[in-house]
């Protein structure tokens, strides 16, 4: 078990990377919304991503797998539901904005403490 206090900048950086990977997956789902037989994909959970990224220097790409939960599929076997993807994209964008603002505020606070 890691008893070391988490580094705010490292954690925020990993969160931003994971959210970026999530947005990429959502974008690919939307781009393939009309592709016959395409199965919607989702990014691994952030907790799983953190466990994988714990002991590496450079943040890895988040794992992507076929989505287990989806609102349905069309007659061609495509499981992408645009409404579902738009909600996911909106949520991801909001989370990204919060994480980026937290990172920015922490950086500003450090500069103030350092006398800058």
mmCIF file of C-alpha atoms in Angstrom:
data_model
loop_
_atom_site.group_PDB
_atom_site.id
_atom_site.type_symbol
_atom_site.label_atom_id
_atom_site.label_comp_id
_atom_site.label_asym_id
_atom_site.label_seq_id
_atom_site.Cartn_x
_atom_site.Cartn_y
_atom_site.Cartn_z
ATOM 1 C CA UNK A 1 0.000 0.000 0.000
ATOM 2 C CA UNK A 2 1.297 3.429 -0.878
ATOM 3 C CA UNK A 3 1.370 5.555 2.305
ATOM 4 C CA UNK A 4 2.965 8.537 0.591
ATOM 5 C CA UNK A 5 0.787 11.666 0.296
ATOM 6 C CA UNK A 6 -0.404 12.171 -3.273
ATOM 7 C CA UNK A 7 1.183 14.978 -5.240
ATOM 8 C CA UNK A 8 -1.589 17.386 -6.284
ATOM 9 C CA UNK A 9 0.072 18.239 -9.581
ATOM 10 C CA UNK A 10 0.726 14.609 -10.440
ATOM 11 C CA UNK A 11 -2.844 13.611 -9.588
ATOM 12 C CA UNK A 12 -4.337 16.530 -11.542
ATOM 13 C CA UNK A 13 -2.091 15.759 -14.505
ATOM 14 C CA UNK A 14 -3.202 12.114 -14.529
ATOM 15 C CA UNK A 15 -6.837 13.165 -14.208
ATOM 16 C CA UNK A 16 -6.478 15.506 -17.193
ATOM 17 C CA UNK A 17 -4.811 12.745 -19.236
ATOM 18 C CA UNK A 18 -7.571 10.255 -18.345
ATOM 19 C CA UNK A 19 -10.290 12.772 -19.196
ATOM 20 C CA UNK A 20 -8.578 13.497 -22.516
ATOM 21 C CA UNK A 21 -8.518 9.771 -23.307
ATOM 22 C CA UNK A 22 -12.193 9.507 -22.302
ATOM 23 C CA UNK A 23 -13.137 12.376 -24.604
ATOM 24 C CA UNK A 24 -11.239 10.714 -27.456
ATOM 25 C CA UNK A 25 -13.190 7.478 -26.911
ATOM 26 C CA UNK A 26 -16.499 9.366 -26.852
ATOM 27 C CA UNK A 27 -15.526 11.194 -30.060
ATOM 28 C CA UNK A 28 -14.758 7.889 -31.777
ATOM 29 C CA UNK A 29 -18.140 6.538 -30.666
ATOM 30 C CA UNK A 30 -19.920 9.577 -32.109
ATOM 31 C CA UNK A 31 -17.938 9.366 -35.352
ATOM 32 C CA UNK A 32 -19.038 5.741 -35.753
ATOM 33 C CA UNK A 33 -22.697 6.267 -34.808
ATOM 34 C CA UNK A 34 -23.793 5.271 -38.322
ATOM 35 C CA UNK A 35 -21.339 2.396 -38.821
ATOM 36 C CA UNK A 36 -23.084 -0.973 -39.048
ATOM 37 C CA UNK A 37 -22.129 -3.326 -36.233
ATOM 38 C CA UNK A 38 -19.994 -0.783 -34.378
ATOM 39 C CA UNK A 39 -19.998 -1.393 -30.643
ATOM 40 C CA UNK A 40 -19.790 1.596 -28.299
ATOM 41 C CA UNK A 41 -16.605 1.740 -26.252
ATOM 42 C CA UNK A 42 -15.789 3.230 -22.871
ATOM 43 C CA UNK A 43 -12.649 4.187 -21.011
ATOM 44 C CA UNK A 44 -11.593 2.331 -17.865
ATOM 45 C CA UNK A 45 -12.496 3.906 -14.519
ATOM 46 C CA UNK A 46 -10.233 6.595 -13.125
ATOM 47 C CA UNK A 47 -9.450 4.419 -10.095
ATOM 48 C CA UNK A 48 -8.285 1.614 -12.378
ATOM 49 C CA UNK A 49 -6.253 4.097 -14.420
ATOM 50 C CA UNK A 50 -4.567 5.466 -11.280
ATOM 51 C CA UNK A 51 -3.600 1.976 -10.174
ATOM 52 C CA UNK A 52 -2.042 1.329 -13.590
ATOM 53 C CA UNK A 53 -0.285 4.723 -13.673
ATOM 54 C CA UNK A 54 0.975 4.623 -10.071
ATOM 55 C CA UNK A 55 4.577 3.585 -10.667
ATOM 56 C CA UNK A 56 5.339 4.994 -14.101
ATOM 57 C CA UNK A 57 7.042 8.228 -15.080
ATOM 58 C CA UNK A 58 4.842 9.055 -18.065
ATOM 59 C CA UNK A 59 1.080 8.663 -17.782
ATOM 60 C CA UNK A 60 -0.060 5.750 -19.956
ATOM 61 C CA UNK A 61 -3.069 5.791 -22.251
ATOM 62 C CA UNK A 62 -6.282 4.711 -20.570
ATOM 63 C CA UNK A 63 -7.580 1.279 -21.535
ATOM 64 C CA UNK A 64 -10.656 1.182 -23.748
ATOM 65 C CA UNK A 65 -13.131 -1.687 -23.921
ATOM 66 C CA UNK A 66 -16.550 -2.384 -25.362
ATOM 67 C CA UNK A 67 -19.214 -0.731 -23.250
ATOM 68 C CA UNK A 68 -21.232 -3.103 -21.087
ATOM 69 C CA UNK A 69 -23.882 -0.510 -20.405
ATOM 70 C CA UNK A 70 -25.637 1.187 -23.256
ATOM 71 C CA UNK A 71 -29.127 2.514 -23.854
ATOM 72 C CA UNK A 72 -29.709 0.147 -26.762
ATOM 73 C CA UNK A 73 -28.685 -0.695 -30.300
ATOM 74 C CA UNK A 74 -30.151 -0.224 -33.757
ATOM 75 C CA UNK A 75 -31.117 -2.853 -36.336
ATOM 76 C CA UNK A 76 -27.585 -2.932 -37.790
ATOM 77 C CA UNK A 77 -26.083 -3.908 -34.421
ATOM 78 C CA UNK A 78 -24.621 -0.470 -33.709
ATOM 79 C CA UNK A 79 -24.758 0.217 -29.973
ATOM 80 C CA UNK A 80 -23.898 3.937 -30.089
ATOM 81 C CA UNK A 81 -26.738 6.123 -28.820
ATOM 82 C CA UNK A 82 -25.942 9.742 -29.647
ATOM 83 C CA UNK A 83 -27.888 11.150 -26.688
ATOM 84 C CA UNK A 84 -25.888 8.953 -24.319
ATOM 85 C CA UNK A 85 -22.601 10.017 -25.922
ATOM 86 C CA UNK A 86 -23.525 13.712 -25.813
ATOM 87 C CA UNK A 87 -24.257 13.437 -22.088
ATOM 88 C CA UNK A 88 -20.935 11.651 -21.557
ATOM 89 C CA UNK A 89 -19.072 14.287 -23.600
ATOM 90 C CA UNK A 90 -20.675 17.103 -21.629
ATOM 91 C CA UNK A 91 -19.831 15.464 -18.309
ATOM 92 C CA UNK A 92 -16.247 14.827 -19.380
ATOM 93 C CA UNK A 93 -15.826 18.426 -20.574
ATOM 94 C CA UNK A 94 -17.127 19.742 -17.236
ATOM 95 C CA UNK A 95 -14.799 17.466 -15.277
ATOM 96 C CA UNK A 96 -11.870 18.549 -17.449
ATOM 97 C CA UNK A 97 -12.652 22.199 -16.777
ATOM 98 C CA UNK A 98 -12.782 21.604 -13.006
ATOM 99 C CA UNK A 99 -9.494 19.650 -13.016
ATOM 100 C CA UNK A 100 -7.753 22.275 -15.146
ATOM 101 C CA UNK A 101 -8.957 25.078 -12.864
ATOM 102 C CA UNK A 102 -7.768 23.169 -9.786
ATOM 103 C CA UNK A 103 -4.362 22.688 -11.400
ATOM 104 C CA UNK A 104 -4.208 26.397 -12.285
ATOM 105 C CA UNK A 105 -5.220 27.515 -8.776
ATOM 106 C CA UNK A 106 -2.647 25.236 -7.135
ATOM 107 C CA UNK A 107 0.051 26.591 -9.461
ATOM 108 C CA UNK A 108 -0.951 30.178 -8.651
ATOM 109 C CA UNK A 109 -0.905 29.392 -4.928
ATOM 110 C CA UNK A 110 2.597 27.917 -5.163
ATOM 111 C CA UNK A 111 3.834 30.977 -7.042
ATOM 112 C CA UNK A 112 2.394 33.244 -4.335
ATOM 113 C CA UNK A 113 4.015 31.204 -1.553
ATOM 114 C CA UNK A 114 7.333 31.252 -3.402
ATOM 115 C CA UNK A 115 7.168 35.030 -3.598
ATOM 116 C CA UNK A 116 6.317 35.311 -7.273
#
